[in-house]
Amino acid sequence: ERCLDYLSRAGLVEDVSAAETRRFVQALLAAMGERLKVYSDVLDYDEFFVDDMQLVYDEKAVNKRLRKDGVAGWLSAFRDELASAESFEAAGLEELMKSWVERQEMKLGQIIHPVRVAVTGKSAGIGMFEGLELLGRERVLRRMERALELCETPAEDQGAGQ
C-alpha cells in the first residue's frame, strides 16, 4: 500500500486500486526482495512503469554494454529467440538464454548485460529473468528494438536518454 502511494504520487501509476496494477507492483516488490529497504525505493525501478519509448538509457551503461563490436548482432539474434519463445516466464527465459549462449559458443555475460541495459536502461537491477517476465514479451521486444538503434548510434550524435 505504501509503495503504491509513492508510485501514485510520482505519477508512475494512475489507478492504485486496479487489480492488474496491484498484481504488477506486488510481483515487482517480490523481485526487488532485500533491495526494498524503504517504501520509496520502489521509485528507483521506474523503468517498469514508463512507456517503452520514454525509457531513459544510462549513457555510461549504453557505451559500456551496447556500443561494442558484435553486440548489435547478438541482441538482434537473441531478440528473435525471445520473440519465438513458447513461454515468457523467468525460469524458461533463463534456460532459453543459457541454451542460446551455449549454441553461440559465447559466455553468458556477453549477452545478459546488453539485454539488461536494452530492456531497463540500466546496468543493475532486479533479477534479469524476473525483469523480462514482468515487462512481458511485447515490451521487451520493443525495448530491444530501440536498444538496437542505440548500438549503432554514436554517442555524440544522439543522447542515449532520448
C-alpha positions as a LaTeX table, in Angstrom:
\begin{tabular}{lrrr}
\hline
Residue & $x$ (\AA) & $y$ (\AA) & $z$ (\AA) \\
\hline
Glu1 & 0.00 & 0.00 & 0.00 \\
Arg2 & 2.75 & 2.45 & 0.88 \\
Cys3 & 4.76 & 1.66 & $-2.24$ \\
Leu4 & 1.61 & 2.19 & $-4.32$ \\
Asp5 & 1.20 & 5.57 & $-2.66$ \\
Tyr6 & 4.74 & 6.59 & $-3.67$ \\
Leu7 & 4.20 & 5.33 & $-7.23$ \\
Ser8 & 0.93 & 7.23 & $-7.48$ \\
Arg9 & 2.39 & 10.49 & $-6.17$ \\
Ala10 & 5.29 & 10.15 & $-8.64$ \\
Gly11 & 2.79 & 9.74 & $-11.49$ \\
Leu12 & 4.03 & 6.25 & $-12.33$ \\
Val13 & 0.67 & 4.53 & $-11.73$ \\
Glu14 & $-2.75$ & 6.04 & $-12.25$ \\
Asp15 & $-5.20$ & 3.69 & $-10.56$ \\
Val16 & $-3.74$ & 2.13 & $-7.42$ \\
Ser17 & $-6.94$ & 0.13 & $-6.91$ \\
Ala18 & $-6.73$ & $-1.65$ & $-10.28$ \\
Ala19 & $-6.16$ & $-5.37$ & $-9.74$ \\
Glu20 & $-3.65$ & $-5.56$ & $-12.61$ \\
Thr21 & $-1.61$ & $-2.68$ & $-11.15$ \\
Arg22 & $-1.63$ & $-4.22$ & $-7.70$ \\
Arg23 & $-0.50$ & $-7.63$ & $-9.04$ \\
Phe24 & 2.27 & $-6.00$ & $-11.07$ \\
Val25 & 3.58 & $-3.94$ & $-8.14$ \\
Gln26 & 3.38 & $-6.97$ & $-5.85$ \\
Ala27 & 5.45 & $-9.01$ & $-8.35$ \\
Leu28 & 7.99 & $-6.19$ & $-8.69$ \\
Leu29 & 8.32 & $-5.89$ & $-4.92$ \\
Ala30 & 8.86 & $-9.65$ & $-4.64$ \\
Ala31 & 11.57 & $-9.43$ & $-7.32$ \\
Met32 & 13.18 & $-6.50$ & $-5.51$ \\
Gly33 & 13.46 & $-8.53$ & $-2.33$ \\
Glu34 & 16.02 & $-7.01$ & 0.01 \\
Arg35 & 16.63 & $-4.13$ & $-2.40$ \\
Leu36 & 13.48 & $-2.60$ & $-0.91$ \\
Lys37 & 14.76 & $-1.01$ & 2.28 \\
Val38 & 12.26 & 1.87 & 2.48 \\
Tyr39 & 8.97 & 2.24 & 0.60 \\
Ser40 & 10.31 & 4.96 & $-1.67$ \\
Asp41 & 12.98 & 2.57 & $-3.01$ \\
Val42 & 10.34 & 1.36 & $-5.46$ \\
Leu43 & 10.82 & 4.66 & $-7.31$ \\
Asp44 & 14.33 & 3.51 & $-8.30$ \\
Tyr45 & 12.63 & 0.97 & $-10.57$ \\
Asp46 & 10.65 & 3.42 & $-12.67$ \\
Glu47 & 11.77 & 1.56 & $-15.80$ \\
Phe48 & 8.96 & $-0.91$ & $-15.12$ \\
Phe49 & 6.33 & 1.82 & $-15.25$ \\
Val50 & 7.37 & 4.15 & $-18.08$ \\
Asp51 & 6.27 & 3.80 & $-21.67$ \\
Asp52 & 8.78 & 1.87 & $-23.75$ \\
Met53 & 9.54 & 4.90 & $-25.92$ \\
Gln54 & 10.08 & 7.06 & $-22.82$ \\
Leu55 & 12.61 & 4.73 & $-21.21$ \\
Val56 & 15.76 & 6.66 & $-20.35$ \\
Tyr57 & 19.01 & 4.84 & $-21.05$ \\
Asp58 & 22.03 & 5.45 & $-18.84$ \\
Glu59 & 24.69 & 6.76 & $-21.25$ \\
Lys60 & 27.55 & 5.06 & $-19.42$ \\
Ala61 & 25.75 & 1.70 & $-19.50$ \\
Val62 & 24.94 & 2.14 & $-23.20$ \\
Asn63 & 28.54 & 2.89 & $-24.06$ \\
Lys64 & 29.87 & 0.01 & $-21.97$ \\
Arg65 & 27.29 & $-2.65$ & $-22.89$ \\
Leu66 & 25.64 & $-1.74$ & $-26.19$ \\
Arg67 & 28.14 & 0.19 & $-28.29$ \\
Lys68 & 30.67 & $-2.62$ & $-28.63$ \\
Asp69 & 31.56 & $-4.69$ & $-31.66$ \\
Gly70 & 29.24 & $-7.63$ & $-32.12$ \\
Val71 & 26.61 & $-6.59$ & $-29.57$ \\
Ala72 & 24.02 & $-5.45$ & $-32.12$ \\
Gly73 & 24.17 & $-8.81$ & $-33.87$ \\
Trp74 & 23.90 & $-10.73$ & $-30.61$ \\
Leu75 & 21.00 & $-8.60$ & $-29.40$ \\
Ser76 & 19.17 & $-8.95$ & $-32.69$ \\
Ala77 & 19.61 & $-12.72$ & $-32.73$ \\
Phe78 & 18.58 & $-13.08$ & $-29.10$ \\
Arg79 & 15.59 & $-10.80$ & $-29.68$ \\
Asp80 & 14.44 & $-13.23$ & $-32.37$ \\
Glu81 & 14.89 & $-16.07$ & $-29.89$ \\
Leu82 & 12.74 & $-14.24$ & $-27.33$ \\
Ala83 & 10.09 & $-13.47$ & $-29.94$ \\
Ser84 & 9.62 & $-17.17$ & $-30.63$ \\
Ala85 & 9.83 & $-18.38$ & $-27.02$ \\
Glu86 & 6.94 & $-20.64$ & $-26.06$ \\
Ser87 & 6.68 & $-19.20$ & $-22.57$ \\
Phe88 & 7.73 & $-15.86$ & $-21.14$ \\
Glu89 & 8.25 & $-16.97$ & $-17.55$ \\
Ala90 & 11.52 & $-16.32$ & $-15.71$ \\
Ala91 & 12.68 & $-19.94$ & $-15.39$ \\
Gly92 & 12.04 & $-20.69$ & $-19.05$ \\
Leu93 & 13.72 & $-17.46$ & $-20.15$ \\
Glu94 & 16.81 & $-18.32$ & $-18.13$ \\
Glu95 & 17.01 & $-21.73$ & $-19.77$ \\
Leu96 & 16.42 & $-20.16$ & $-23.17$ \\
Met97 & 19.30 & $-17.72$ & $-22.70$ \\
Lys98 & 21.68 & $-20.37$ & $-21.37$ \\
Ser99 & 20.86 & $-22.67$ & $-24.26$ \\
Trp100 & 21.26 & $-19.86$ & $-26.79$ \\
Val101 & 24.62 & $-18.83$ & $-25.31$ \\
Glu102 & 25.85 & $-22.41$ & $-25.49$ \\
Arg103 & 24.79 & $-22.75$ & $-29.14$ \\
Gln104 & 26.56 & $-19.47$ & $-29.96$ \\
Glu105 & 29.67 & $-20.59$ & $-28.08$ \\
Met106 & 29.53 & $-17.41$ & $-26.02$ \\
Lys107 & 29.73 & $-16.59$ & $-22.35$ \\
Leu108 & 26.54 & $-15.66$ & $-20.52$ \\
Gly109 & 27.93 & $-12.23$ & $-19.61$ \\
Gln110 & 28.29 & $-11.33$ & $-23.28$ \\
Ile111 & 24.51 & $-11.22$ & $-23.70$ \\
Ile112 & 22.95 & $-10.88$ & $-20.25$ \\
His113 & 24.45 & $-7.44$ & $-19.62$ \\
Pro114 & 23.45 & $-5.98$ & $-23.00$ \\
Val115 & 19.94 & $-7.42$ & $-22.61$ \\
Arg116 & 19.60 & $-5.84$ & $-19.16$ \\
Val117 & 20.62 & $-2.42$ & $-20.49$ \\
Ala118 & 18.40 & $-2.87$ & $-23.54$ \\
Val119 & 15.25 & $-3.57$ & $-21.54$ \\
Thr120 & 15.80 & $-1.48$ & $-18.39$ \\
Gly121 & 18.19 & 1.25 & $-19.49$ \\
Lys122 & 20.40 & 0.40 & $-16.51$ \\
Ser123 & 23.34 & $-1.85$ & $-15.77$ \\
Ala124 & 21.92 & $-3.21$ & $-12.49$ \\
Gly125 & 18.55 & $-4.09$ & $-11.07$ \\
Ile126 & 16.33 & $-6.98$ & $-10.14$ \\
Gly127 & 16.98 & $-10.47$ & $-11.47$ \\
Met128 & 17.26 & $-10.33$ & $-15.25$ \\
Phe129 & 14.76 & $-13.07$ & $-15.95$ \\
Glu130 & 12.22 & $-11.84$ & $-13.42$ \\
Gly131 & 12.52 & $-8.42$ & $-15.06$ \\
Leu132 & 11.87 & $-9.87$ & $-18.51$ \\
Glu133 & 8.82 & $-11.71$ & $-17.23$ \\
Leu134 & 7.48 & $-8.61$ & $-15.50$ \\
Leu135 & 7.84 & $-6.47$ & $-18.62$ \\
Gly136 & 6.35 & $-9.14$ & $-20.85$ \\
Arg137 & 7.23 & $-10.22$ & $-24.35$ \\
Glu138 & 5.89 & $-7.24$ & $-26.32$ \\
Arg139 & 7.52 & $-4.61$ & $-24.10$ \\
Val140 & 10.84 & $-6.47$ & $-24.05$ \\
Leu141 & 10.86 & $-6.79$ & $-27.84$ \\
Arg142 & 10.02 & $-3.09$ & $-28.34$ \\
Arg143 & 12.76 & $-2.04$ & $-25.94$ \\
Met144 & 15.28 & $-4.31$ & $-27.60$ \\
Glu145 & 14.43 & $-2.78$ & $-30.99$ \\
Arg146 & 15.05 & 0.65 & $-29.53$ \\
Ala147 & 18.33 & $-0.50$ & $-27.99$ \\
Leu148 & 19.46 & $-1.89$ & $-31.34$ \\
Glu149 & 19.23 & 1.65 & $-32.71$ \\
Leu150 & 21.41 & 2.86 & $-29.83$ \\
Cys151 & 24.01 & 0.19 & $-30.60$ \\
Glu152 & 24.65 & 1.78 & $-33.96$ \\
Thr153 & 24.27 & 5.44 & $-32.95$ \\
Pro154 & 27.48 & 7.21 & $-31.92$ \\
Ala155 & 27.13 & 8.85 & $-28.51$ \\
Glu156 & 27.88 & 12.30 & $-29.88$ \\
Asp157 & 25.04 & 12.09 & $-32.42$ \\
Gln158 & 22.20 & 11.26 & $-30.06$ \\
Gly159 & 21.95 & 11.11 & $-26.30$ \\
Ala160 & 21.11 & 7.63 & $-25.04$ \\
Gly161 & 18.48 & 9.05 & $-22.76$ \\
Gln162 & 16.41 & 10.27 & $-25.65$ \\
\hline
\end{tabular}
